[in-house]
Amino acid sequence: MTRDAVLTIDHLDVVYETERPVHAVKDVSLTLAPGEILGLAGESGCGKTTLAYAITRLHKPPAKVASGSITFHDRDGSDIDLLGLSDERLRAVRWSKLSMVFQGAMNALNPVTTIRAQLDDALVEHRRGMPKKERRAIAEDALRRVGVDPARITAYPHELSGGMRQRVMIAMAMLLEPQVMIMDEPTTALDVVVQREILREIVRLRDELGFAVVFITHDLPLLLEISDRIAIMLRGEVVECATAARIQHEPQHPYTQRLLRSFPSLSGARGDFIRTGLGFEEVAS
C-alpha cells in the first residue's frame, strides 16, 4: 500500500526570541507526497529557509519552534515525530531518511577537506562497519549519478566550478538514498546554462530514485517548470498551495497574482515568462 504522505507539517510556528520577537513561520500546514516535488516560493525574508531548518532541526537559538508538529512517514510504515527526536536519533534520521542541499555550495563544503573525505564522513557515520572499498564505490557512484567525473573525488572544493560544487552537494544529499531532499535555492548564483543542467539532473534523479523534494526559491517561473505543487509564502504564512498549473493559470491570492506579474519577459506582456529548455514535454502539473 502506497502512503499518501512522506512528510506532514501541522500548524507549525517558529519564533526568533529576540528583544522584539519575530514570528518567522506562522501556522504552516503542508504535506509532501512520496516522489513529489513541492515548490516553496516567496520573497526574501518570508520564512522559507526558517521552515526548512525547522523540518531538519537545524535551527539554532534564538529560533524556536513555538508550536505545531512535523511527522516523517517512513517507508517501513512507522511515523517519526521529528521535533521529538533525541539528538542521537536525529543524527540517524538526517541524511539517511531526510537530507538537505544548502544554499551556497562553497560555504556548505569544507574548503580544507577533499570531496572523498566529505562523502566518506556520511557513510562512516551512517553505515558503520562498511568496508572502505565499498564506501569508495558508493561515493564514486553518487558523483557519477550527478554528472561529476569520479576521478574528481580527490579534489578540494576550490578546485571545482560552482556548478560542480553544487552537484557534489546534491550527491552528498542523495548518498544514503533518503526519502526526502530539501533543496534551499540550489541554483542560486549559477549561470543559466548550468542552472538548467542541474535542474534536469534533479528531476532525473527524482524519477530514478523516487525521493520527494521540497524545492525552495524566490524564482517562481523556475518552480512552474519543475514542481508538482507550489506553496506561496508571505510574511511567514502559506497563503496559497496548489498544483503548478493552477498557480500559473488560476492564482487565487492577490500576492500570488502580484508575484506572477512581477517577472518580466524578453518579449510579450509582463508575466508572460514561462521558460523552456529543461527538455520536458510539458510543465509539471
Short mmCIF file of C-alpha atoms in Angstrom, two decimals:
data_model
loop_
_atom_site.label_atom_id
_atom_site.label_comp_id
_atom_site.label_asym_id
_atom_site.label_seq_id
_atom_site.Cartn_x
_atom_site.Cartn_y
_atom_site.Cartn_z
CA MET A 1 0.00 0.00 0.00
CA THR A 2 1.42 3.39 -1.02
CA ARG A 3 1.35 6.02 1.70
CA ASP A 4 -0.38 9.33 0.95
CA ALA A 5 2.39 11.42 2.51
CA VAL A 6 6.05 11.10 3.39
CA LEU A 7 6.10 14.34 5.41
CA THR A 8 3.36 16.19 7.28
CA ILE A 9 3.78 19.67 8.76
CA ASP A 10 0.89 20.59 11.05
CA HIS A 11 0.25 24.13 12.37
CA LEU A 12 3.95 24.93 12.71
CA ASP A 13 5.06 28.16 14.37
CA VAL A 14 8.71 29.30 14.58
CA VAL A 15 9.68 32.38 16.57
CA TYR A 16 13.00 34.20 16.85
CA GLU A 17 13.11 35.07 20.56
CA THR A 18 14.92 38.38 20.35
CA GLU A 19 14.26 41.59 22.28
CA ARG A 20 11.39 42.13 19.88
CA PRO A 21 10.28 38.55 18.98
CA VAL A 22 9.91 37.81 15.27
CA HIS A 23 7.20 35.34 14.24
CA ALA A 24 9.04 33.89 11.22
CA VAL A 25 6.76 30.92 10.44
CA LYS A 26 3.08 31.23 11.25
CA ASP A 27 0.66 28.30 11.47
CA VAL A 28 2.09 26.46 8.44
CA SER A 29 0.47 23.16 7.46
CA LEU A 30 1.78 21.22 4.44
CA THR A 31 2.03 17.66 3.21
CA LEU A 32 4.60 16.13 0.88
CA ALA A 33 3.69 13.05 -1.13
CA PRO A 34 6.22 10.31 -1.96
CA GLY A 35 8.12 11.26 -5.12
CA GLU A 36 6.54 14.73 -5.26
CA ILE A 37 8.37 17.98 -5.99
CA LEU A 38 6.84 20.64 -3.76
CA GLY A 39 7.97 24.14 -4.60
CA LEU A 40 8.18 26.74 -1.84
CA ALA A 41 8.22 30.29 -3.20
CA GLY A 42 8.16 33.79 -1.81
CA GLU A 43 10.21 36.94 -1.46
CA SER A 44 13.40 37.10 0.61
CA GLY A 45 12.67 37.08 4.34
CA CYS A 46 9.28 35.40 4.06
CA GLY A 47 10.32 32.36 6.14
CA LYS A 48 11.23 29.75 3.52
CA THR A 49 14.65 28.84 4.90
CA THR A 50 13.43 29.07 8.50
CA LEU A 51 10.79 26.48 7.63
CA ALA A 52 13.40 24.23 6.01
CA TYR A 53 15.68 24.48 9.03
CA ALA A 54 12.77 23.64 11.34
CA ILE A 55 11.99 20.50 9.33
CA THR A 56 15.58 19.31 9.59
CA ARG A 57 16.02 20.60 13.17
CA LEU A 58 18.96 22.75 12.10
CA HIS A 59 17.63 26.00 13.54
CA LYS A 60 19.58 27.44 16.46
CA PRO A 61 18.73 29.96 19.18
CA PRO A 62 17.17 32.45 19.13
CA ALA A 63 14.98 30.45 16.68
CA LYS A 64 12.50 28.22 18.48
CA VAL A 65 9.61 26.04 17.37
CA ALA A 66 6.79 27.51 19.42
CA SER A 67 4.06 25.06 18.43
CA GLY A 68 2.99 22.50 15.86
CA SER A 69 4.35 19.17 14.70
CA ILE A 70 6.45 17.69 11.88
CA THR A 71 5.95 14.00 11.14
CA PHE A 72 8.06 11.85 8.83
CA HIS A 73 6.18 8.86 7.45
CA ASP A 74 8.82 6.20 6.86
CA ARG A 75 8.50 3.70 4.03
CA ASP A 76 8.56 0.92 6.67
CA GLY A 77 5.15 2.12 7.90
CA SER A 78 6.31 3.93 11.03
CA ASP A 79 5.72 7.59 11.86
CA ILE A 80 8.61 9.66 13.25
CA ASP A 81 7.99 12.82 15.28
CA LEU A 82 10.93 14.90 14.06
CA LEU A 83 10.55 17.58 16.72
CA GLY A 84 10.51 14.98 19.49
CA LEU A 85 13.64 13.06 18.48
CA SER A 86 16.65 12.88 20.76
CA ASP A 87 19.90 14.28 19.36
CA GLU A 88 21.26 10.78 18.77
CA ARG A 89 18.13 9.58 16.98
CA LEU A 90 18.01 12.80 14.96
CA ARG A 91 21.57 12.21 13.68
CA ALA A 92 20.47 8.77 12.50
CA VAL A 93 17.48 10.20 10.61
CA ARG A 94 19.32 13.07 8.94
CA TRP A 95 20.90 12.16 5.58
CA SER A 96 19.64 8.57 5.73
CA LYS A 97 15.92 9.47 5.58
CA LEU A 98 15.86 13.26 5.28
CA SER A 99 18.65 15.31 3.69
CA MET A 100 19.27 18.91 2.69
CA VAL A 101 21.12 20.76 -0.06
CA PHE A 102 22.19 24.10 1.37
CA GLN A 103 22.30 27.44 -0.38
CA GLY A 104 25.86 28.33 -1.39
CA ALA A 105 27.82 25.15 -2.06
CA MET A 106 31.22 26.74 -1.43
CA ASN A 107 30.14 27.72 2.07
CA ALA A 108 28.48 24.36 2.77
CA LEU A 109 31.52 22.29 1.74
CA ASN A 110 34.60 22.17 3.95
CA PRO A 111 37.28 24.08 1.97
CA VAL A 112 40.25 22.23 3.52
CA THR A 113 38.94 18.67 3.05
CA THR A 114 38.72 16.61 -0.12
CA ILE A 115 35.41 15.64 -1.68
CA ARG A 116 36.21 12.00 -0.89
CA ALA A 117 36.61 12.72 2.83
CA GLN A 118 33.38 14.69 3.00
CA LEU A 119 31.35 11.98 1.27
CA ASP A 120 33.07 9.35 3.37
CA ASP A 121 32.09 11.11 6.61
CA ALA A 122 28.39 10.46 5.98
CA LEU A 123 28.99 6.79 5.16
CA VAL A 124 31.20 6.23 8.20
CA GLU A 125 28.56 7.80 10.46
CA HIS A 126 25.51 6.05 9.00
CA ARG A 127 26.94 2.80 7.61
CA ARG A 128 29.17 1.69 10.43
CA GLY A 129 31.29 -1.33 9.60
CA MET A 130 31.08 -0.84 5.84
CA PRO A 131 34.45 -1.65 4.23
CA LYS A 132 36.46 1.28 2.89
CA LYS A 133 36.41 -0.12 -0.64
CA GLU A 134 32.62 -0.29 -0.63
CA ARG A 135 32.34 3.25 0.72
CA ARG A 136 34.60 4.47 -2.06
CA ALA A 137 32.45 2.71 -4.67
CA ILE A 138 29.24 4.25 -3.31
CA ALA A 139 30.78 7.73 -3.23
CA GLU A 140 32.07 7.45 -6.79
CA ASP A 141 28.69 6.17 -7.99
CA ALA A 142 26.95 9.14 -6.34
CA LEU A 143 29.26 11.54 -8.17
CA ARG A 144 28.70 9.71 -11.43
CA ARG A 145 24.91 9.99 -10.99
CA VAL A 146 25.10 13.79 -10.78
CA GLY A 147 27.46 14.11 -13.74
CA VAL A 148 30.79 14.58 -11.94
CA ASP A 149 33.79 12.54 -13.07
CA PRO A 150 34.60 10.15 -10.16
CA ALA A 151 38.28 11.00 -10.69
CA ARG A 152 37.49 14.40 -9.13
CA ILE A 153 36.79 12.71 -5.80
CA THR A 154 40.31 13.65 -4.65
CA ALA A 155 39.75 17.34 -5.43
CA TYR A 156 39.22 20.13 -2.92
CA PRO A 157 36.12 22.34 -3.28
CA HIS A 158 38.08 25.33 -4.60
CA GLU A 159 39.33 23.18 -7.48
CA LEU A 160 35.78 22.71 -8.77
CA SER A 161 33.49 25.14 -10.58
CA GLY A 162 30.38 26.48 -8.88
CA GLY A 163 28.17 24.09 -10.84
CA MET A 164 30.32 21.09 -9.96
CA ARG A 165 30.33 22.04 -6.29
CA GLN A 166 26.55 22.20 -6.36
CA ARG A 167 26.45 18.77 -7.99
CA VAL A 168 28.71 17.45 -5.21
CA MET A 169 26.26 18.82 -2.63
CA ILE A 170 23.41 17.01 -4.39
CA ALA A 171 25.49 13.81 -4.50
CA MET A 172 26.15 14.14 -0.77
CA ALA A 173 22.44 14.66 -0.05
CA MET A 174 21.40 11.56 -2.03
CA LEU A 175 24.33 9.40 -0.90
CA LEU A 176 22.23 7.35 1.55
CA GLU A 177 19.16 7.33 -0.71
CA PRO A 178 16.86 9.40 1.56
CA GLN A 179 13.13 9.59 1.04
CA VAL A 180 13.03 13.40 1.25
CA MET A 181 15.50 16.01 -0.01
CA ILE A 182 15.12 19.66 0.94
CA MET A 183 16.84 21.99 -1.52
CA ASP A 184 17.35 25.58 -0.39
CA GLU A 185 17.89 27.66 -3.55
CA PRO A 186 20.31 25.09 -5.01
CA THR A 187 20.84 27.00 -8.26
CA THR A 188 21.39 30.48 -6.81
CA ALA A 189 24.42 32.34 -8.27
CA LEU A 190 24.83 29.82 -11.10
CA ASP A 191 24.64 30.88 -14.72
CA VAL A 192 21.52 29.98 -16.67
CA VAL A 193 23.09 27.10 -18.63
CA VAL A 194 24.47 25.39 -15.51
CA GLN A 195 21.21 26.06 -13.70
CA ARG A 196 19.29 24.23 -16.41
CA GLU A 197 21.69 21.27 -16.32
CA ILE A 198 21.31 20.91 -12.56
CA LEU A 199 17.51 21.17 -12.71
CA ARG A 200 17.45 18.40 -15.30
CA GLU A 201 19.64 16.29 -13.02
CA ILE A 202 17.35 16.87 -10.02
CA VAL A 203 14.24 15.81 -11.94
CA ARG A 204 16.03 12.82 -13.49
CA LEU A 205 17.31 11.64 -10.11
CA ARG A 206 13.87 12.09 -8.57
CA ASP A 207 12.40 9.90 -11.31
CA GLU A 208 15.21 7.35 -10.96
CA LEU A 209 15.39 7.09 -7.16
CA GLY A 210 11.85 8.09 -6.15
CA PHE A 211 12.66 10.61 -3.43
CA ALA A 212 10.42 13.59 -2.70
CA VAL A 213 11.75 17.15 -2.94
CA VAL A 214 10.98 20.41 -1.17
CA PHE A 215 12.47 22.97 -3.58
CA ILE A 216 12.89 26.45 -2.07
CA THR A 217 13.41 29.52 -4.23
CA HIS A 218 12.14 33.03 -4.90
CA ASP A 219 12.14 32.15 -8.63
CA LEU A 220 8.50 31.28 -9.28
CA PRO A 221 8.89 30.71 -13.05
CA LEU A 222 11.52 28.08 -12.28
CA LEU A 223 9.13 26.29 -9.90
CA LEU A 224 6.39 26.31 -12.53
CA GLU A 225 8.69 24.22 -14.72
CA ILE A 226 9.66 21.50 -12.27
CA SER A 227 7.10 21.36 -9.43
CA ASP A 228 4.06 19.17 -8.96
CA ARG A 229 2.62 21.61 -6.40
CA ILE A 230 3.69 25.05 -5.22
CA ALA A 231 3.22 26.70 -1.83
CA ILE A 232 3.43 30.51 -1.73
CA MET A 233 4.76 32.11 1.47
CA LEU A 234 4.20 35.69 2.61
CA ARG A 235 5.38 37.07 5.95
CA GLY A 236 5.73 33.59 7.44
CA GLU A 237 2.41 32.21 6.24
CA VAL A 238 1.50 29.87 3.39
CA VAL A 239 -1.11 31.98 1.63
CA GLU A 240 -1.75 29.59 -1.26
CA CYS A 241 -0.89 25.98 -2.13
CA ALA A 242 -1.99 24.34 -5.37
CA THR A 243 -0.76 22.47 -8.42
CA ALA A 244 1.78 24.28 -10.57
CA ALA A 245 -0.76 24.57 -13.38
CA ARG A 246 -3.36 26.13 -11.09
CA ILE A 247 -0.83 28.58 -9.63
CA GLN A 248 0.13 29.60 -13.16
CA HIS A 249 -3.32 29.92 -14.70
CA GLU A 250 -5.72 30.45 -11.77
CA PRO A 251 -3.84 32.09 -8.88
CA GLN A 252 -6.24 32.81 -6.04
CA HIS A 253 -4.33 35.01 -3.60
CA PRO A 254 -3.55 38.63 -4.55
CA TYR A 255 0.09 38.16 -3.54
CA THR A 256 0.45 35.18 -5.87
CA GLN A 257 -1.05 37.25 -8.67
CA ARG A 258 1.38 40.10 -8.00
CA LEU A 259 4.29 37.67 -7.80
CA LEU A 260 3.42 36.23 -11.20
CA ARG A 261 3.12 39.70 -12.72
CA SER A 262 6.46 40.80 -11.28
CA PHE A 263 8.57 38.68 -13.63
CA PRO A 264 9.46 40.47 -16.88
CA SER A 265 9.61 38.84 -20.29
CA LEU A 266 12.08 39.35 -23.10
CA SER A 267 9.04 39.66 -25.35
CA GLY A 268 5.33 39.95 -24.77
CA ALA A 269 3.43 41.17 -21.74
CA ARG A 270 4.81 41.31 -18.21
CA GLY A 271 4.14 37.95 -16.58
CA ASP A 272 4.45 36.09 -19.89
CA PHE A 273 7.58 34.49 -18.53
CA ILE A 274 7.25 30.71 -18.90
CA ARG A 275 10.65 29.43 -19.98
CA THR A 276 11.60 26.31 -21.84
CA GLY A 277 14.80 24.37 -22.12
CA LEU A 278 14.64 21.66 -19.47
CA GLY A 279 13.76 19.09 -22.08
CA PHE A 280 10.33 18.23 -20.69
CA GLU A 281 7.36 17.62 -22.92
CA GLU A 282 5.15 19.74 -20.65
CA VAL A 283 5.26 21.80 -17.50
CA ALA A 284 4.76 19.70 -14.36
CA SER A 285 1.18 19.80 -13.14
#
